[in-house]
Amino acid sequence: MAIPEDIARLEQDLRELIIKYEQYFFGIEKREPLRLLDQVERLVRRYQNVTITNTRDRFKYDTLVAALSVHKQKWIRTNRLIEEGKYERDRFRMSLHDKKRTRTPAAQQVDLERVYQQYLTARKACNLPVENVPMEKFVEAVERQKPAIMKKYGAEEVDLVVVIEGGKPRLKARQKLPRSS
């Protein structure tokens, strides 16, 4: 083939390679497009030590080689982030996976005990009796109201917070925020 046709083919293959890598990083393609990368690199090496006399063709070739170099560096960096588990798409997927995992009953029980103790402390601060509020009744009331609260907030889990309003302790539900890494 002639030089202008090879350069046009190199440009087309490079565009396709960029698209394939973007699809790979978005998770659409399952495998890295290594064959296409090798094909593009072979085209680049073919004219690496050849003198291209046409200035327009030489400029186009040099531009494509520079673009390939920049993209390769970006791809290497992104692959390294994926391997280290720091790539944003993978972190997003991991957070979704963490959300799907349910908390253990023991962890939920500890949270309820913490909220119960805060509730008793708030009642004492308001000079209200605490003897008539057993833990079992408190947990039963919370569990009975939890589905309605979660439906209202549209959340899978809610945090309970004790606040004092009008001289009385009240439980407020807040949407549970995902933990950041």
Short mmCIF file of N, CA, C and O in Angstrom, two decimals, residues 6-99:
data_model
loop_
_atom_site.label_atom_id
_atom_site.label_comp_id
_atom_site.label_asym_id
_atom_site.label_seq_id
_atom_site.Cartn_x
_atom_site.Cartn_y
_atom_site.Cartn_z
N ASP A 6 -1.99 4.00 4.02
CA ASP A 6 -1.61 3.44 5.31
C ASP A 6 -1.89 4.42 6.45
O ASP A 6 -2.34 4.02 7.52
N ILE A 7 -1.65 5.69 6.19
CA ILE A 7 -1.91 6.70 7.21
C ILE A 7 -3.42 6.82 7.46
O ILE A 7 -3.87 6.94 8.61
N ALA A 8 -4.22 6.76 6.41
CA ALA A 8 -5.68 6.80 6.56
C ALA A 8 -6.16 5.57 7.34
O ALA A 8 -7.03 5.67 8.21
N ARG A 9 -5.57 4.42 7.05
CA ARG A 9 -5.92 3.19 7.77
C ARG A 9 -5.50 3.29 9.24
O ARG A 9 -6.23 2.87 10.14
N LEU A 10 -4.31 3.87 9.47
CA LEU A 10 -3.83 4.06 10.84
C LEU A 10 -4.78 4.97 11.61
O LEU A 10 -5.13 4.68 12.77
N GLU A 11 -5.25 6.03 10.98
CA GLU A 11 -6.18 6.95 11.63
C GLU A 11 -7.49 6.24 11.98
O GLU A 11 -8.01 6.36 13.09
N GLN A 12 -8.00 5.46 11.04
CA GLN A 12 -9.25 4.73 11.27
C GLN A 12 -9.08 3.69 12.37
O GLN A 12 -9.93 3.58 13.26
N ASP A 13 -7.98 2.93 12.32
CA ASP A 13 -7.75 1.91 13.35
C ASP A 13 -7.54 2.54 14.73
O ASP A 13 -7.97 1.98 15.73
N LEU A 14 -6.88 3.69 14.77
CA LEU A 14 -6.66 4.37 16.04
C LEU A 14 -7.99 4.83 16.65
O LEU A 14 -8.22 4.67 17.85
N ARG A 15 -8.86 5.39 15.81
CA ARG A 15 -10.20 5.78 16.29
C ARG A 15 -10.95 4.58 16.86
O ARG A 15 -11.57 4.65 17.92
N GLU A 16 -10.90 3.48 16.12
CA GLU A 16 -11.58 2.26 16.57
C GLU A 16 -10.96 1.75 17.87
O GLU A 16 -11.68 1.31 18.79
N LEU A 17 -9.64 1.84 17.99
CA LEU A 17 -8.95 1.39 19.19
C LEU A 17 -9.35 2.23 20.40
O LEU A 17 -9.61 1.69 21.48
N ILE A 18 -9.46 3.53 20.22
CA ILE A 18 -9.88 4.42 21.31
C ILE A 18 -11.28 4.06 21.77
O ILE A 18 -11.57 3.96 22.97
N ILE A 19 -12.17 3.82 20.82
CA ILE A 19 -13.55 3.44 21.15
C ILE A 19 -13.58 2.10 21.88
O ILE A 19 -14.30 1.95 22.88
N LYS A 20 -12.80 1.14 21.41
CA LYS A 20 -12.78 -0.18 22.05
C LYS A 20 -12.26 -0.09 23.49
O LYS A 20 -12.78 -0.76 24.38
N TYR A 21 -11.23 0.74 23.70
CA TYR A 21 -10.72 0.90 25.06
C TYR A 21 -11.74 1.57 25.96
O TYR A 21 -11.89 1.20 27.12
N GLU A 22 -12.44 2.57 25.43
CA GLU A 22 -13.48 3.22 26.24
C GLU A 22 -14.57 2.21 26.60
O GLU A 22 -15.05 2.19 27.73
N GLN A 23 -14.95 1.38 25.65
CA GLN A 23 -15.95 0.35 25.94
C GLN A 23 -15.42 -0.64 26.97
O GLN A 23 -16.16 -1.10 27.84
N TYR A 24 -14.14 -0.96 26.89
CA TYR A 24 -13.53 -1.87 27.86
C TYR A 24 -13.55 -1.26 29.26
O TYR A 24 -13.90 -1.92 30.24
N PHE A 25 -13.21 0.02 29.36
CA PHE A 25 -13.18 0.66 30.67
C PHE A 25 -14.57 0.90 31.23
O PHE A 25 -14.75 0.98 32.44
N PHE A 26 -15.58 1.01 30.38
CA PHE A 26 -16.96 1.15 30.85
C PHE A 26 -17.58 -0.20 31.20
O PHE A 26 -18.68 -0.26 31.72
N GLY A 27 -16.89 -1.28 30.86
CA GLY A 27 -17.40 -2.60 31.17
C GLY A 27 -18.24 -3.22 30.08
O GLY A 27 -18.79 -4.29 30.26
N ILE A 28 -18.34 -2.55 28.92
CA ILE A 28 -19.12 -3.10 27.81
C ILE A 28 -18.35 -4.25 27.17
O ILE A 28 -18.91 -5.31 26.91
N GLU A 29 -17.07 -4.00 26.88
CA GLU A 29 -16.19 -5.06 26.36
C GLU A 29 -15.55 -5.77 27.54
O GLU A 29 -15.11 -5.14 28.50
N LYS A 30 -15.48 -7.09 27.47
CA LYS A 30 -14.94 -7.87 28.58
C LYS A 30 -13.43 -7.99 28.53
O LYS A 30 -12.79 -8.22 29.54
N ARG A 31 -12.86 -7.86 27.33
CA ARG A 31 -11.42 -8.03 27.17
C ARG A 31 -10.79 -6.77 26.60
O ARG A 31 -11.39 -6.07 25.79
N GLU A 32 -9.57 -6.55 27.03
CA GLU A 32 -8.81 -5.42 26.52
C GLU A 32 -8.50 -5.66 25.03
O GLU A 32 -8.13 -6.78 24.65
N PRO A 33 -8.63 -4.65 24.16
CA PRO A 33 -8.43 -4.86 22.72
C PRO A 33 -6.94 -4.92 22.35
O PRO A 33 -6.41 -4.05 21.64
N LEU A 34 -6.26 -5.95 22.79
CA LEU A 34 -4.81 -6.06 22.59
C LEU A 34 -4.44 -6.35 21.14
O LEU A 34 -3.40 -5.87 20.64
N ARG A 35 -5.27 -7.11 20.44
CA ARG A 35 -4.95 -7.41 19.03
C ARG A 35 -4.99 -6.15 18.18
O ARG A 35 -4.11 -5.91 17.35
N LEU A 36 -6.01 -5.34 18.38
CA LEU A 36 -6.12 -4.09 17.64
C LEU A 36 -4.98 -3.14 18.01
O LEU A 36 -4.42 -2.46 17.15
N LEU A 37 -4.60 -3.12 19.27
CA LEU A 37 -3.47 -2.30 19.71
C LEU A 37 -2.19 -2.75 19.02
O LEU A 37 -1.42 -1.92 18.53
N ASP A 38 -1.99 -4.05 18.95
CA ASP A 38 -0.80 -4.59 18.27
C ASP A 38 -0.80 -4.22 16.79
O ASP A 38 0.23 -3.84 16.22
N GLN A 39 -1.96 -4.29 16.17
CA GLN A 39 -2.09 -3.94 14.75
C GLN A 39 -1.75 -2.46 14.52
O GLN A 39 -1.02 -2.13 13.57
N VAL A 40 -2.23 -1.60 15.38
CA VAL A 40 -1.94 -0.16 15.26
C VAL A 40 -0.46 0.10 15.50
O VAL A 40 0.17 0.87 14.76
N GLU A 41 0.11 -0.55 16.48
CA GLU A 41 1.54 -0.36 16.75
C GLU A 41 2.41 -0.85 15.59
O GLU A 41 3.45 -0.26 15.29
N ARG A 42 1.98 -1.92 14.93
CA ARG A 42 2.73 -2.40 13.75
C ARG A 42 2.70 -1.37 12.63
O ARG A 42 3.70 -1.13 11.96
N LEU A 43 1.52 -0.75 12.41
CA LEU A 43 1.42 0.30 11.40
C LEU A 43 2.32 1.49 11.74
O LEU A 43 2.95 2.09 10.86
N VAL A 44 2.39 1.83 13.01
CA VAL A 44 3.25 2.94 13.44
C VAL A 44 4.71 2.59 13.21
O VAL A 44 5.49 3.41 12.68
N ARG A 45 5.11 1.38 13.57
CA ARG A 45 6.51 0.96 13.41
C ARG A 45 6.92 0.87 11.94
O ARG A 45 8.09 1.06 11.60
N ARG A 46 5.97 0.58 11.07
CA ARG A 46 6.28 0.43 9.64
C ARG A 46 6.92 1.70 9.07
O ARG A 46 7.84 1.63 8.26
N TYR A 47 6.43 2.87 9.50
CA TYR A 47 6.94 4.13 8.96
C TYR A 47 7.79 4.91 9.95
O TYR A 47 8.08 6.09 9.74
N GLN A 48 8.22 4.26 11.01
CA GLN A 48 9.00 4.94 12.03
C GLN A 48 10.35 5.42 11.49
O GLN A 48 10.77 6.54 11.77
N ASN A 49 11.04 4.60 10.73
CA ASN A 49 12.36 4.96 10.21
C ASN A 49 12.34 5.28 8.72
O ASN A 49 13.39 5.35 8.08
N VAL A 50 11.14 5.48 8.18
CA VAL A 50 10.99 5.80 6.76
C VAL A 50 10.83 7.30 6.63
O VAL A 50 10.10 7.94 7.39
N THR A 51 11.49 7.87 5.64
CA THR A 51 11.34 9.29 5.38
C THR A 51 10.08 9.50 4.55
O THR A 51 9.98 9.01 3.43
N ILE A 52 9.14 10.26 5.12
CA ILE A 52 7.91 10.59 4.40
C ILE A 52 8.12 11.98 3.83
O ILE A 52 8.26 12.96 4.57
N THR A 53 8.18 12.06 2.51
CA THR A 53 8.53 13.33 1.86
C THR A 53 7.37 14.31 1.83
O THR A 53 7.59 15.52 1.90
N ASN A 54 6.16 13.83 1.74
CA ASN A 54 5.01 14.71 1.70
C ASN A 54 4.79 15.28 3.11
O ASN A 54 4.57 14.55 4.07
N THR A 55 4.83 16.61 3.22
CA THR A 55 4.72 17.28 4.51
C THR A 55 3.38 17.01 5.19
O THR A 55 3.32 16.78 6.40
N ARG A 56 2.31 17.02 4.41
CA ARG A 56 0.99 16.77 4.97
C ARG A 56 0.91 15.36 5.55
O ARG A 56 0.41 15.16 6.65
N ASP A 57 1.41 14.38 4.82
CA ASP A 57 1.40 13.00 5.30
C ASP A 57 2.29 12.84 6.54
O ASP A 57 1.92 12.13 7.48
N ARG A 58 3.46 13.50 6.52
CA ARG A 58 4.37 13.41 7.67
C ARG A 58 3.72 14.00 8.92
O ARG A 58 3.80 13.44 10.02
N PHE A 59 3.06 15.16 8.75
CA PHE A 59 2.38 15.80 9.87
C PHE A 59 1.26 14.91 10.41
O PHE A 59 1.12 14.74 11.62
N LYS A 60 0.48 14.35 9.51
CA LYS A 60 -0.63 13.48 9.91
C LYS A 60 -0.10 12.26 10.67
O LYS A 60 -0.64 11.88 11.71
N TYR A 61 0.97 11.66 10.15
CA TYR A 61 1.57 10.49 10.79
C TYR A 61 2.08 10.85 12.19
O TYR A 61 1.81 10.13 13.16
N ASP A 62 2.81 11.95 12.31
CA ASP A 62 3.36 12.37 13.60
C ASP A 62 2.23 12.66 14.61
O ASP A 62 2.34 12.34 15.80
N THR A 63 1.15 13.27 14.14
CA THR A 63 0.01 13.57 15.00
C THR A 63 -0.63 12.28 15.51
O THR A 63 -0.98 12.17 16.69
N LEU A 64 -0.79 11.31 14.62
CA LEU A 64 -1.39 10.03 15.02
C LEU A 64 -0.49 9.28 16.01
O LEU A 64 -0.99 8.68 16.97
N VAL A 65 0.81 9.33 15.78
CA VAL A 65 1.75 8.67 16.69
C VAL A 65 1.68 9.33 18.08
O VAL A 65 1.66 8.64 19.11
N ALA A 66 1.62 10.66 18.11
CA ALA A 66 1.52 11.37 19.38
C ALA A 66 0.21 11.03 20.09
O ALA A 66 0.18 10.82 21.31
N ALA A 67 -0.88 10.97 19.34
CA ALA A 67 -2.18 10.63 19.93
C ALA A 67 -2.16 9.21 20.51
O ALA A 67 -2.67 8.97 21.60
N LEU A 68 -1.54 8.29 19.79
CA LEU A 68 -1.43 6.92 20.28
C LEU A 68 -0.62 6.89 21.58
O LEU A 68 -1.00 6.21 22.53
N SER A 69 0.45 7.63 21.61
CA SER A 69 1.30 7.67 22.80
C SER A 69 0.53 8.20 24.01
O SER A 69 0.59 7.62 25.11
N VAL A 70 -0.20 9.28 23.83
CA VAL A 70 -0.97 9.86 24.92
C VAL A 70 -2.04 8.88 25.41
O VAL A 70 -2.21 8.67 26.61
N HIS A 71 -2.74 8.28 24.47
CA HIS A 71 -3.80 7.33 24.85
C HIS A 71 -3.23 6.09 25.53
O HIS A 71 -3.81 5.58 26.48
N LYS A 72 -2.08 5.61 25.06
CA LYS A 72 -1.47 4.44 25.68
C LYS A 72 -1.11 4.72 27.13
O LYS A 72 -1.32 3.88 28.01
N GLN A 73 -0.58 5.91 27.39
CA GLN A 73 -0.26 6.27 28.77
C GLN A 73 -1.52 6.29 29.64
O GLN A 73 -1.53 5.81 30.76
N LYS A 74 -2.60 6.85 29.09
CA LYS A 74 -3.87 6.90 29.82
C LYS A 74 -4.39 5.48 30.08
O LYS A 74 -4.86 5.17 31.17
N TRP A 75 -4.29 4.60 29.07
CA TRP A 75 -4.77 3.23 29.22
C TRP A 75 -3.95 2.46 30.25
O TRP A 75 -4.50 1.70 31.04
N ILE A 76 -2.65 2.67 30.23
CA ILE A 76 -1.78 1.99 31.20
C ILE A 76 -2.13 2.46 32.61
O ILE A 76 -2.25 1.65 33.54
N ARG A 77 -2.32 3.76 32.78
CA ARG A 77 -2.67 4.31 34.09
C ARG A 77 -4.02 3.77 34.56
O ARG A 77 -4.18 3.36 35.71
N THR A 78 -4.99 3.74 33.66
CA THR A 78 -6.32 3.24 34.02
C THR A 78 -6.27 1.76 34.36
O THR A 78 -6.91 1.32 35.33
N ASN A 79 -5.52 0.97 33.60
CA ASN A 79 -5.38 -0.46 33.90
C ASN A 79 -4.73 -0.66 35.27
O ASN A 79 -5.12 -1.56 36.02
N ARG A 80 -3.75 0.18 35.59
CA ARG A 80 -3.10 0.08 36.90
C ARG A 80 -4.11 0.39 38.01
O ARG A 80 -4.16 -0.29 39.03
N LEU A 81 -4.94 1.41 37.79
CA LEU A 81 -5.97 1.75 38.79
C LEU A 81 -6.97 0.60 38.97
O LEU A 81 -7.40 0.31 40.09
N ILE A 82 -7.33 -0.05 37.85
CA ILE A 82 -8.24 -1.18 37.92
C ILE A 82 -7.62 -2.31 38.73
O ILE A 82 -8.25 -2.91 39.60
N GLU A 83 -6.33 -2.59 38.48
CA GLU A 83 -5.65 -3.67 39.19
C GLU A 83 -5.53 -3.36 40.68
O GLU A 83 -5.60 -4.26 41.51
N GLU A 84 -5.36 -2.08 41.03
CA GLU A 84 -5.23 -1.69 42.43
C GLU A 84 -6.60 -1.53 43.11
O GLU A 84 -6.66 -1.30 44.31
N GLY A 85 -7.67 -1.60 42.33
CA GLY A 85 -9.01 -1.45 42.89
C GLY A 85 -9.38 -0.01 43.17
O GLY A 85 -10.26 0.26 43.98
N LYS A 86 -8.74 0.92 42.50
CA LYS A 86 -8.98 2.34 42.73
C LYS A 86 -9.71 3.01 41.59
O LYS A 86 -9.96 4.20 41.63
N TYR A 87 -10.06 2.25 40.56
CA TYR A 87 -10.74 2.83 39.41
C TYR A 87 -12.18 3.15 39.80
O TYR A 87 -12.86 2.35 40.43
N GLU A 88 -12.66 4.33 39.44
CA GLU A 88 -13.95 4.84 39.90
C GLU A 88 -15.11 3.90 39.55
O GLU A 88 -15.99 3.67 40.36
N ARG A 89 -15.12 3.35 38.34
CA ARG A 89 -16.21 2.45 37.96
C ARG A 89 -16.25 1.24 38.89
O ARG A 89 -17.30 0.83 39.36
N ASP A 90 -15.09 0.69 39.21
CA ASP A 90 -15.03 -0.48 40.07
C ASP A 90 -15.39 -0.12 41.51
O ASP A 90 -16.03 -0.90 42.20
N ARG A 91 -14.99 1.07 41.95
CA ARG A 91 -15.35 1.50 43.30
C ARG A 91 -16.86 1.68 43.40
O ARG A 91 -17.46 1.35 44.42
N PHE A 92 -17.48 2.18 42.33
CA PHE A 92 -18.93 2.34 42.30
C PHE A 92 -19.61 0.98 42.39
O PHE A 92 -20.55 0.78 43.15
N ARG A 93 -19.10 0.02 41.63
CA ARG A 93 -19.67 -1.33 41.67
C ARG A 93 -19.51 -1.96 43.04
O ARG A 93 -20.40 -2.64 43.54
N MET A 94 -18.34 -1.74 43.66
CA MET A 94 -18.11 -2.29 44.99
C MET A 94 -19.07 -1.67 46.00
O MET A 94 -19.58 -2.36 46.88
N SER A 95 -19.34 -0.37 45.86
CA SER A 95 -20.27 0.26 46.80
C SER A 95 -21.68 -0.28 46.60
O SER A 95 -22.42 -0.45 47.58
N LEU A 96 -22.06 -0.55 45.35
CA LEU A 96 -23.37 -1.17 45.11
C LEU A 96 -23.43 -2.55 45.74
O LEU A 96 -24.44 -2.93 46.33
N HIS A 97 -22.34 -3.29 45.61
CA HIS A 97 -22.28 -4.63 46.19
C HIS A 97 -22.37 -4.55 47.72
O HIS A 97 -23.04 -5.36 48.35
N ASP A 98 -21.71 -3.57 48.32
CA ASP A 98 -21.76 -3.39 49.76
C ASP A 98 -23.16 -3.04 50.22
O ASP A 98 -23.61 -3.48 51.28
N LYS A 99 -23.88 -2.24 49.43
CA LYS A 99 -25.25 -1.87 49.79
C LYS A 99 -26.16 -3.09 49.81
O LYS A 99 -27.07 -3.18 50.62
#
